[in-house]
Structures are given as C-alpha cells and as structure tokens.
Short mmCIF file of C-alpha atoms in Angstrom, two decimals:
data_model
loop_
_atom_site.label_atom_id
_atom_site.label_comp_id
_atom_site.label_asym_id
_atom_site.label_seq_id
_atom_site.Cartn_x
_atom_site.Cartn_y
_atom_site.Cartn_z
CA MET A 1 122.06 96.50 102.76
CA LYS A 2 122.17 97.06 106.53
CA LEU A 3 119.67 96.82 109.24
CA TYR A 4 119.05 99.44 111.87
CA SER A 5 118.03 97.28 114.81
CA ALA A 6 117.96 96.67 118.56
CA PRO A 7 118.88 93.62 120.69
CA ASP A 8 116.40 91.26 122.37
CA PRO A 9 113.96 91.57 123.98
CA ALA A 10 112.66 94.21 121.55
CA PRO A 11 110.16 92.09 119.59
CA ASN A 12 110.28 93.67 116.19
CA PRO A 13 114.07 93.63 115.51
CA ARG A 14 113.99 89.98 116.82
CA ARG A 15 111.40 89.05 114.15
CA VAL A 16 113.74 90.15 111.41
CA ARG A 17 116.68 88.41 112.99
CA ILE A 18 114.71 85.17 113.16
CA PHE A 19 113.56 85.52 109.56
CA MET A 20 117.11 86.14 108.36
CA VAL A 21 118.45 83.04 110.27
CA GLU A 22 115.62 80.88 108.80
CA LYS A 23 116.68 82.22 105.34
CA GLY A 24 120.40 81.96 105.95
CA ILE A 25 120.86 85.72 105.26
CA ALA A 26 123.78 87.62 106.74
CA MET A 27 123.58 91.40 107.15
CA PRO A 28 125.35 94.09 109.15
CA GLU A 29 123.16 95.15 112.11
CA VAL A 30 123.50 98.75 113.36
CA MET A 31 122.23 98.77 117.01
CA VAL A 32 120.11 101.80 117.84
CA SER A 33 119.88 102.53 121.56
CA LEU A 34 116.26 102.59 122.55
CA ARG A 35 117.21 103.53 126.06
CA ASP A 36 118.99 106.60 124.90
CA ARG A 37 116.06 107.40 122.55
CA GLU A 38 118.32 107.24 119.42
CA HIS A 39 115.33 106.03 117.47
CA LYS A 40 113.68 109.37 118.06
CA ALA A 41 116.62 111.52 117.09
CA PRO A 42 116.66 113.53 113.89
CA GLU A 43 119.45 111.41 112.34
CA PHE A 44 117.35 108.38 112.68
CA ARG A 45 114.10 109.98 111.71
CA ALA A 46 115.69 110.97 108.42
CA LYS A 47 115.74 107.15 107.71
CA ASN A 48 112.36 106.45 109.29
CA PRO A 49 110.16 109.45 110.18
CA TRP A 50 108.07 107.03 112.48
CA GLY A 51 111.08 106.75 114.71
CA GLN A 52 110.93 102.97 114.95
CA VAL A 53 113.34 100.05 114.52
CA PRO A 54 113.98 97.89 112.58
CA THR A 55 114.68 99.91 109.38
CA LEU A 56 116.35 98.34 106.40
CA GLU A 57 118.66 100.60 104.39
CA LEU A 58 119.42 99.48 100.79
CA ASP A 59 122.76 100.06 99.05
CA ASP A 60 121.18 102.94 97.01
CA GLY A 61 120.08 104.67 100.27
CA ARG A 62 116.37 103.83 100.05
CA THR A 63 114.87 102.61 103.20
CA ILE A 64 112.06 100.19 104.23
CA SER A 65 110.49 100.19 107.71
CA GLU A 66 108.01 97.88 109.48
CA THR A 67 109.11 94.36 110.26
CA VAL A 68 106.82 92.48 108.00
CA ALA A 69 107.56 94.77 105.04
CA ILE A 70 111.31 94.28 105.55
CA CYS A 71 110.79 90.54 105.54
CA ARG A 72 108.59 90.54 102.58
CA TYR A 73 111.30 92.41 100.60
CA LEU A 74 113.92 89.91 101.83
CA GLU A 75 111.53 87.05 100.70
CA ALA A 76 111.52 88.52 97.19
CA LEU A 77 115.39 88.46 97.11
CA HIS A 78 115.66 85.10 98.71
CA PRO A 79 112.56 83.03 97.97
CA THR A 80 113.75 79.77 99.56
CA PRO A 81 112.44 78.50 102.02
CA PRO A 82 109.15 80.25 101.54
CA LEU A 83 108.06 81.98 104.78
CA PHE A 84 105.10 83.97 103.31
CA GLY A 85 103.23 81.01 101.85
CA ARG A 86 103.55 78.72 98.78
CA ASP A 87 100.32 79.47 96.92
CA ALA A 88 97.59 82.06 96.84
CA PHE A 89 95.55 80.49 99.62
CA GLU A 90 98.54 79.83 101.90
CA GLN A 91 99.80 83.34 101.26
CA ALA A 92 96.40 84.66 102.39
CA GLU A 93 96.51 82.41 105.48
CA VAL A 94 99.96 83.79 106.45
CA GLU A 95 98.58 87.30 106.09
CA MET A 96 95.45 86.44 108.09
CA TRP A 97 97.44 84.87 110.91
CA THR A 98 99.99 87.69 110.94
CA ARG A 99 97.23 90.23 111.32
CA ARG A 100 95.45 88.24 114.00
CA VAL A 101 98.75 88.08 115.94
CA GLU A 102 99.48 91.81 115.42
CA LEU A 103 95.93 93.14 116.07
CA THR A 104 94.60 90.61 118.66
CA LEU A 105 97.64 89.24 120.49
CA MET A 106 100.42 91.95 120.18
CA THR A 107 98.13 95.01 120.67
CA PRO A 108 97.17 93.99 124.26
CA VAL A 109 100.87 93.19 125.01
CA GLY A 110 101.97 96.58 123.79
CA MET A 111 99.20 98.39 125.66
CA PHE A 112 100.00 96.51 128.84
CA TRP A 113 103.73 97.36 128.39
CA ARG A 114 102.98 101.14 127.79
CA HIS A 115 100.31 101.55 130.29
CA ALA A 116 100.88 99.11 133.15
CA HIS A 117 104.59 98.19 133.21
CA PRO A 118 106.89 99.81 135.67
CA TYR A 119 109.60 100.10 133.06
CA THR A 120 107.76 102.60 131.02
CA ALA A 121 106.03 104.42 133.90
CA HIS A 122 108.67 107.23 133.89
CA LEU A 123 108.81 107.54 130.10
CA LEU A 124 105.12 107.83 129.19
CA THR A 125 101.72 108.93 130.72
CA GLN A 126 100.19 105.64 131.75
CA TYR A 127 96.53 104.80 132.11
CA LYS A 128 97.14 101.92 134.62
CA ASP A 129 93.55 100.54 134.88
CA PHE A 130 93.28 100.33 131.10
CA GLY A 131 96.74 98.79 130.99
CA GLU A 132 95.89 96.08 133.45
CA SER A 133 92.75 95.36 131.54
CA ASN A 134 94.75 94.06 128.66
CA ARG A 135 95.77 91.03 130.67
CA ASP A 136 92.36 89.43 129.88
CA LEU A 137 92.56 90.37 126.19
CA TYR A 138 95.95 88.73 125.95
CA MET A 139 94.59 85.54 127.65
CA ALA A 140 91.67 85.48 125.30
CA ALA A 141 93.85 85.78 122.26
CA CYS A 142 96.08 82.93 123.50
CA THR A 143 92.95 80.78 123.95
CA LEU A 144 91.78 81.50 120.32
CA ILE A 145 95.19 80.44 118.97
CA ASP A 146 95.25 77.43 121.28
CA ARG A 147 91.97 76.32 119.91
CA ALA A 148 93.08 76.74 116.30
CA LEU A 149 96.20 74.55 117.11
CA ALA A 150 93.95 71.88 118.67
CA ASP A 151 93.36 70.27 115.27
CA GLY A 152 97.02 69.02 115.41
CA ARG A 153 98.65 71.37 112.90
CA PRO A 154 102.35 71.98 113.85
CA PHE A 155 102.34 75.62 112.82
CA LEU A 156 99.79 78.49 112.55
CA VAL A 157 98.96 77.96 108.93
CA GLY A 158 99.58 74.22 108.88
CA GLU A 159 102.49 72.14 108.02
CA ALA A 160 104.83 75.04 107.17
CA TYR A 161 106.67 77.35 109.55
CA THR A 162 105.99 80.91 108.36
CA MET A 163 106.20 84.59 109.07
CA ALA A 164 103.01 84.24 111.14
CA ASP A 165 104.80 81.96 113.57
CA ILE A 166 107.71 84.31 113.78
CA CYS A 167 105.35 87.14 114.79
CA ALA A 168 103.53 85.00 117.25
CA GLN A 169 106.60 83.50 118.96
CA SER A 170 108.32 86.92 119.34
CA THR A 171 105.04 88.32 120.80
CA VAL A 172 104.62 85.49 123.32
CA ASP A 173 108.26 85.73 124.42
CA PHE A 174 108.06 89.52 124.82
CA ALA A 175 104.81 89.14 126.71
CA SER A 176 106.64 86.77 129.17
CA PHE A 177 109.36 89.45 129.48
CA THR A 178 106.64 91.93 130.53
CA GLY A 179 105.03 89.39 132.93
CA LEU A 180 102.22 88.19 130.88
CA GLU A 181 101.94 84.35 130.43
CA PRO A 182 99.48 82.35 128.42
CA PRO A 183 96.76 80.59 130.40
CA GLU A 184 97.96 77.15 131.82
CA SER A 185 95.05 75.54 130.00
CA ALA A 186 96.59 76.48 126.55
CA ALA A 187 98.43 73.16 126.16
CA HIS A 188 98.35 73.29 122.26
CA LEU A 189 99.87 76.74 122.41
CA ALA A 190 102.56 75.56 124.85
CA ALA A 191 103.44 72.61 122.54
CA TRP A 192 103.69 74.97 119.53
CA ARG A 193 105.84 77.40 121.60
CA ALA A 194 108.28 74.59 122.54
CA ARG A 195 108.49 73.50 118.92
CA VAL A 196 109.29 77.02 117.53
CA SER A 197 111.65 77.85 120.41
CA ALA A 198 113.73 74.79 119.69
CA ARG A 199 114.66 76.10 116.21
CA PRO A 200 118.18 77.63 115.97
CA SER A 201 116.61 80.88 114.83
CA ALA A 202 114.87 81.32 118.21
CA GLN A 203 118.04 81.38 120.31
CA PRO A 204 118.87 84.68 122.04
CA ASN A 205 120.07 87.36 119.42
CA ALA A 206 120.66 84.48 116.88
CA ARG A 207 121.99 85.73 113.62
CA ILE A 208 124.17 84.53 110.61
CA ALA A 209 127.71 85.82 111.02
CA ASP A 210 128.59 88.52 108.52
CA ALA A 211 130.96 87.51 105.89
CA ALA A 212 132.85 90.82 106.48
CA MET B 1 82.81 82.85 96.55
CA LYS B 2 80.86 85.02 98.91
CA LEU B 3 81.74 87.73 101.34
CA TYR B 4 80.40 87.93 104.89
CA SER B 5 80.31 91.66 105.40
CA ALA B 6 78.69 94.76 106.92
CA PRO B 7 77.48 98.07 105.46
CA ASP B 8 79.20 101.36 105.98
CA PRO B 9 80.54 102.84 108.24
CA ALA B 10 82.29 99.56 109.32
CA PRO B 11 85.77 100.32 108.08
CA ASN B 12 87.06 96.83 107.32
CA PRO B 13 84.10 95.55 105.17
CA ARG B 14 84.30 98.89 103.28
CA ARG B 15 88.04 98.17 102.50
CA VAL B 16 87.09 95.01 100.59
CA ARG B 17 84.22 96.68 98.76
CA ILE B 18 86.57 99.50 97.63
CA PHE B 19 89.14 96.96 96.58
CA MET B 20 86.57 94.95 94.55
CA VAL B 21 85.28 98.06 92.81
CA GLU B 22 88.82 99.12 91.89
CA LYS B 23 89.40 95.52 90.48
CA GLY B 24 85.94 95.30 88.83
CA ILE B 25 85.11 92.13 90.94
CA ALA B 26 81.47 91.28 91.58
CA MET B 27 80.60 89.03 94.56
CA PRO B 28 77.56 88.27 96.61
CA GLU B 29 77.76 90.01 100.06
CA VAL B 30 75.97 88.45 102.97
CA MET B 31 75.31 91.22 105.49
CA VAL B 32 76.07 90.23 109.12
CA SER B 33 74.23 92.42 111.71
CA LEU B 34 76.89 93.85 114.09
CA ARG B 35 74.14 95.50 116.19
CA ASP B 36 72.49 92.11 116.77
CA ARG B 37 75.99 90.58 117.53
CA GLU B 38 75.51 88.13 114.70
CA HIS B 39 79.37 88.15 114.19
CA LYS B 40 79.70 86.66 117.78
CA ALA B 41 77.15 83.93 117.18
CA PRO B 42 78.22 80.19 116.97
CA GLU B 43 77.04 79.95 113.34
CA PHE B 44 79.37 82.78 112.25
CA ARG B 45 82.22 81.72 114.53
CA ALA B 46 82.24 78.44 112.70
CA LYS B 47 83.44 80.48 109.68
CA ASN B 48 85.68 82.83 111.62
CA PRO B 49 86.52 81.92 115.32
CA TRP B 50 87.66 85.53 115.81
CA GLY B 51 84.06 86.67 115.27
CA GLN B 52 84.93 89.47 112.80
CA VAL B 53 83.74 90.68 109.51
CA PRO B 54 84.70 90.57 106.62
CA THR B 55 85.14 86.90 105.98
CA LEU B 56 85.48 85.37 102.59
CA GLU B 57 84.04 81.89 101.88
CA LEU B 58 85.39 80.05 98.86
CA ASP B 59 83.26 77.74 96.83
CA ASP B 60 84.93 74.64 98.54
CA GLY B 61 83.94 76.05 102.02
CA ARG B 62 87.40 77.16 103.03
CA THR B 63 87.38 80.66 104.57
CA ILE B 64 89.85 83.61 104.81
CA SER B 65 89.46 86.36 107.29
CA GLU B 66 91.10 89.66 107.82
CA THR B 67 90.72 92.39 105.32
CA VAL B 68 94.07 92.72 103.81
CA ALA B 69 94.38 88.77 103.59
CA ILE B 70 91.11 88.63 101.70
CA CYS B 71 92.34 91.40 99.34
CA ARG B 72 95.64 89.75 98.83
CA TYR B 73 93.90 86.56 97.81
CA LEU B 74 91.76 88.42 95.41
CA GLU B 75 94.89 90.15 94.00
CA ALA B 76 96.28 86.71 93.12
CA LEU B 77 93.12 85.87 91.19
CA HIS B 78 92.75 89.29 89.61
CA PRO B 79 96.30 90.74 89.21
CA THR B 80 95.10 93.81 87.21
CA PRO B 81 95.35 96.62 88.23
CA PRO B 82 97.99 95.76 90.87
CA LEU B 83 97.04 97.17 94.22
CA PHE B 84 99.79 95.50 96.27
CA GLY B 85 102.73 96.88 94.30
CA ARG B 86 104.35 96.21 91.01
CA ASP B 87 107.80 95.13 92.10
CA ALA B 88 109.61 93.87 95.28
CA PHE B 89 110.41 97.37 96.55
CA GLU B 90 106.92 98.75 95.90
CA GLN B 91 105.31 95.69 97.43
CA ALA B 92 107.43 96.31 100.54
CA GLU B 93 106.35 99.95 100.49
CA VAL B 94 102.63 98.97 100.27
CA GLU B 95 103.15 96.64 103.23
CA MET B 96 105.01 99.32 105.18
CA TRP B 97 102.30 101.93 104.58
CA THR B 98 99.57 99.52 105.41
CA ARG B 99 101.13 98.66 108.66
CA ARG B 100 101.77 102.25 109.51
CA VAL B 101 98.07 102.97 108.87
CA GLU B 102 96.89 99.97 110.89
CA LEU B 103 99.21 100.33 113.86
CA THR B 104 99.72 104.07 114.05
CA LEU B 105 96.56 105.64 112.55
CA MET B 106 93.81 103.00 113.04
CA THR B 107 94.73 101.80 116.51
CA PRO B 108 94.08 105.15 118.17
CA VAL B 109 90.77 105.43 116.23
CA GLY B 110 89.75 101.95 117.36
CA MET B 111 90.70 102.78 120.93
CA PHE B 112 88.75 106.08 120.87
CA TRP B 113 85.77 104.29 119.46
CA ARG B 114 85.86 101.51 122.08
CA HIS B 115 86.85 103.50 125.08
CA ALA B 116 85.47 107.17 124.63
CA HIS B 117 82.57 106.94 122.15
CA PRO B 118 78.95 106.98 123.54
CA TYR B 119 77.83 104.40 120.99
CA THR B 120 79.97 101.63 122.60
CA ALA B 121 79.60 102.80 126.22
CA HIS B 122 76.80 100.31 126.86
CA LEU B 123 78.46 97.37 125.04
CA LEU B 124 81.92 97.51 126.53
CA THR B 125 83.82 98.45 129.76
CA GLN B 126 85.25 101.81 128.80
CA TYR B 127 88.42 103.47 130.15
CA LYS B 128 87.35 106.99 129.14
CA ASP B 129 90.49 109.04 130.01
CA PHE B 130 92.59 106.51 128.09
CA GLY B 131 90.06 106.66 125.16
CA GLU B 132 90.23 110.43 125.12
CA SER B 133 94.06 110.36 125.06
CA ASN B 134 93.88 108.76 121.68
CA ARG B 135 92.78 112.05 120.04
CA ASP B 136 96.39 113.31 120.25
CA LEU B 137 97.85 110.04 118.86
CA TYR B 138 95.46 110.13 115.87
CA MET B 139 96.38 113.77 115.17
CA ALA B 140 100.20 112.90 115.45
CA ALA B 141 99.76 110.02 112.99
CA CYS B 142 97.76 112.37 110.51
CA THR B 143 100.67 114.80 110.84
CA LEU B 144 103.29 112.07 109.97
CA ILE B 145 101.31 111.08 106.87
CA ASP B 146 100.85 114.76 105.90
CA ARG B 147 104.54 115.25 105.98
CA ALA B 148 105.18 112.23 103.75
CA LEU B 149 102.65 113.53 101.24
CA ALA B 150 104.44 116.96 101.23
CA ASP B 151 106.83 115.75 98.61
CA GLY B 152 103.99 115.91 96.06
CA ARG B 153 103.37 112.20 95.59
CA PRO B 154 99.69 111.62 94.73
CA PHE B 155 99.28 108.47 96.79
CA LEU B 156 100.96 106.99 99.82
CA VAL B 157 103.66 104.88 97.92
CA GLY B 158 104.06 107.28 95.06
CA GLU B 159 102.24 107.45 91.69
CA ALA B 160 100.17 104.28 92.17
CA TYR B 161 96.90 104.09 94.13
CA THR B 162 97.26 100.94 96.37
CA MET B 163 95.89 98.91 99.28
CA ALA B 164 97.63 101.27 101.60
CA ASP B 165 95.43 104.15 100.34
CA ILE B 166 92.35 101.95 100.76
CA CYS B 167 93.35 101.31 104.42
CA ALA B 168 94.06 104.98 105.12
CA GLN B 169 91.01 106.43 103.48
CA SER B 170 88.57 103.99 105.24
CA THR B 171 90.40 104.83 108.54
CA VAL B 172 90.21 108.60 108.08
CA ASP B 173 86.50 108.43 107.08
CA PHE B 174 85.69 106.08 110.00
CA ALA B 175 87.51 108.50 112.39
CA SER B 176 85.39 111.32 111.08
CA PHE B 177 82.20 109.20 111.71
CA THR B 178 83.52 108.84 115.39
CA GLY B 179 84.16 112.54 115.71
CA LEU B 180 87.93 112.60 115.08
CA GLU B 181 89.16 114.92 112.32
CA PRO B 182 92.75 115.43 111.02
CA PRO B 183 94.49 118.60 112.09
CA GLU B 184 93.52 121.61 109.84
CA SER B 185 97.20 122.22 109.24
CA ALA B 186 97.42 118.82 107.32
CA ALA B 187 96.80 120.28 103.84
CA HIS B 188 98.57 117.54 101.99
CA LEU B 189 96.53 114.92 103.73
CA ALA B 190 93.31 116.83 102.87
CA ALA B 191 94.34 116.98 99.25
CA TRP B 192 95.12 113.22 99.18
CA ARG B 193 91.69 112.62 100.93
CA ALA B 194 89.83 114.67 98.31
CA ARG B 195 91.72 112.75 95.54
CA VAL B 196 90.87 109.28 96.83
CA SER B 197 87.31 110.25 97.88
CA ALA B 198 86.54 111.25 94.26
CA ARG B 199 87.07 107.73 92.97
CA PRO B 200 83.91 105.74 92.16
CA SER B 201 85.05 103.07 94.59
CA ALA B 202 84.82 105.59 97.54
CA GLN B 203 81.12 106.27 97.08
CA PRO B 204 78.89 105.03 99.89
CA ASN B 205 78.59 101.28 99.87
CA ALA B 206 79.95 101.19 96.28
CA ARG B 207 80.01 97.80 94.68
CA ILE B 208 79.96 96.05 91.31
CA ALA B 209 76.50 94.62 90.69
CA ASP B 210 76.31 90.74 90.90
CA ALA B 211 75.68 89.14 87.49
CA ALA B 212 73.32 86.87 89.35
#
C-alpha cells in the first residue's frame, strides 16, 4: 500500500499520519504538490476523481479516499489499539464526535480559509464578509466542545483517545495556522489540546519510518 | 429506545427513517418542532447540546446524536441487511461515499438553504451572493457522482444499497425542495435517483409501525 499525501499544515493528510503513528503503521508516502495543483491533474484524478489528498492505493491498484475512510480501513487491518471505539456505543460516540468536528468545527475553518484568508485570495473567488462570519461559528463550536470536556473526561468520547480526537486536534491546529484561535475562556479545550499535542503522533510530520 | 426527530423534508431525520425501514426496525418517534425552535430549547439541549435532530435516546437515558452515528449503532444491534458494508474494503467505500456526499454534495445545499433561500432569510444573517454561489458547487458534485455511476453500478459503492445511498438520496431530494436540481446531463444520477426513490423506504415519512 502507499499513501498519496501532503505535508503539514494540510489537515487531512496529517490525520492519517497521526493515525498511523498511533497504530505503529509504516507506509510509503507520495507527496502531491498542492501548490502546483498536482491533486487536480488528470494523473491524480485517475486515482481520486474528487482531486483530494490523502488517497490510499492498495497493492492491487484499488484506491480509497477520504481521511476517515482510509483510517477505518487501516483499523480493520490493524485493530490494536482501537481508535474507532471498543463497543457499539463507543463506536457510535466516535462517529458522533467525528461528525460534530467535521460539520461544526472544521466547516467554518474551511470556509474562513477559502473565503477570508489572503493565501487563497488569488486562487479562488472569495466572499469575504461571509468568510469573516465564520470566526464566530468556530468560536461557538470550540465553546460547545469545551463544555463537553468540562465533566473531566480526558478525551472526546471519554477515557480513550480516538479518531475523533485526531480530527479535532488537526482542525484546531490548522485553524491556528489560518489565524483562528479558540476563545480564551475555553480552559477545558486548552487542557485537552495540551494533552493530545504532547503525544508523539502530534509532532510535526510525525511518521513511522519505512522498513524499505 | 426512542428517536427525537422531525418530519420530511428535514433531511437528517429522514435518513434515520429510511434506514429503519430498510432494516425493519420500529421505534417511537418524538417530533421536535423546528419551526418553534424546540431543538434549541434547554430541555432538548440536555439531550443534545448541539441542538440538532435526530437524537436517539436509549432505555438507560444515554443519547446518541448525528444521523450516521445513530444508524451505525442500529447496524450493530440489527446487522441484517448490512448497510455499512460487508467487508473492510466495502466498509471503507461506504465511509468514503458518505463523506463525499456530506462534504461535497450536502455542504453546498446547506449553505444555499441558509444563505440564499427566502425561508431562512428572517431567521439567520444571510450572505446571499455566497449562498447563490453554491448552485455551481452542487451541480459540480452531482456531475462527479454521475461520472462514478457511469460504469453501470446500481448504487454508489456497487451492487449493494448502503448508508451512502441514503445520505445521497435525502440530500438530492432536500436540494429539490430548496430549488436546486441536478444538471439535466446527469443521466446516470437520474437513473440512480429513480431506482432509490422506488424503494418503500423512500416514500414520504415512511416508517415501520410501532408495535405499541
């Protein structure tokens, strides 16, 4: 298998790298230049018509795209430690939190990045007032997560670090890269962030060295 | 168990109803009035702090929110017919397609609904030019799905009808409700839509009658 990927700060490739380090999985990474728009080129679209990284290519040539789908496939091959939940209820909680992160936390970060950030201004048509309005949505989502963590749980679903934490930490770190910070009042979120950021998997471009 | 829900055309509650009909699951549905903002009231936020339906309440009082998380929990209790894939690769494909639908197809529909539709104009601050710009993104996503279906597969992941189809059909139907239609050139998408719409689960507010 090999992973078509991109270096930090791209949040989705980073999620798969964090996941692989937590699992102890080594895999060749083929870096696709987002700056040179290689992910939109016909050669890459033959692997993923959506033109997005990461994309996993199996040894038989089949491909899987979308971060969480790639990680779910790797979880089936490498079940330990479980990062998608240990029983039916925890599996549902991992999915619930992953979706809250994607739909409520990551969406405003993505919209801010596309519509209000100088970096993308020359690449895309921006609706800047709309883009700026996502600052408040991001803060509100941070506050909802902070309130959930106020019960003392170390990670989003409870005692276990899971895929939901991976999605949330990569989102919060990418948000910081774009200039968005959680509200200062979100002390539980800040403590959680320090906790997940101390893990070896969270270090810049962390990965397990290839055997090859 | 009971489901806090809302009638058609709300797309997320409909997804759980379709899923339950496909599985043959009967469950009491408690309708939450979105028009009266009951989903944002403190009583409901005690069950789901995000203030969204659907939310599943277990007999012990624990709750699960987010459509796909609820359905994944029900899949664990009622594995047949499998709607999240039959092996590791198909499970990853279901997740991949579900995410493509949510992030690429549903996001522009939701943004159009919030920012350009007259129904929400008095409820929310709209950025109308941005909202209108989502028409093209929706059409582009429809075209990507149409191209994937051009290989003759009956459903998104292949031979099996899955959760990914449920997410896509409820999205396309909700888009029509808001005034967005797929491009006329998308013949494979239209054929798929006719196929999934003919299923008993797709009929308006379809559900399995409660035994009670």
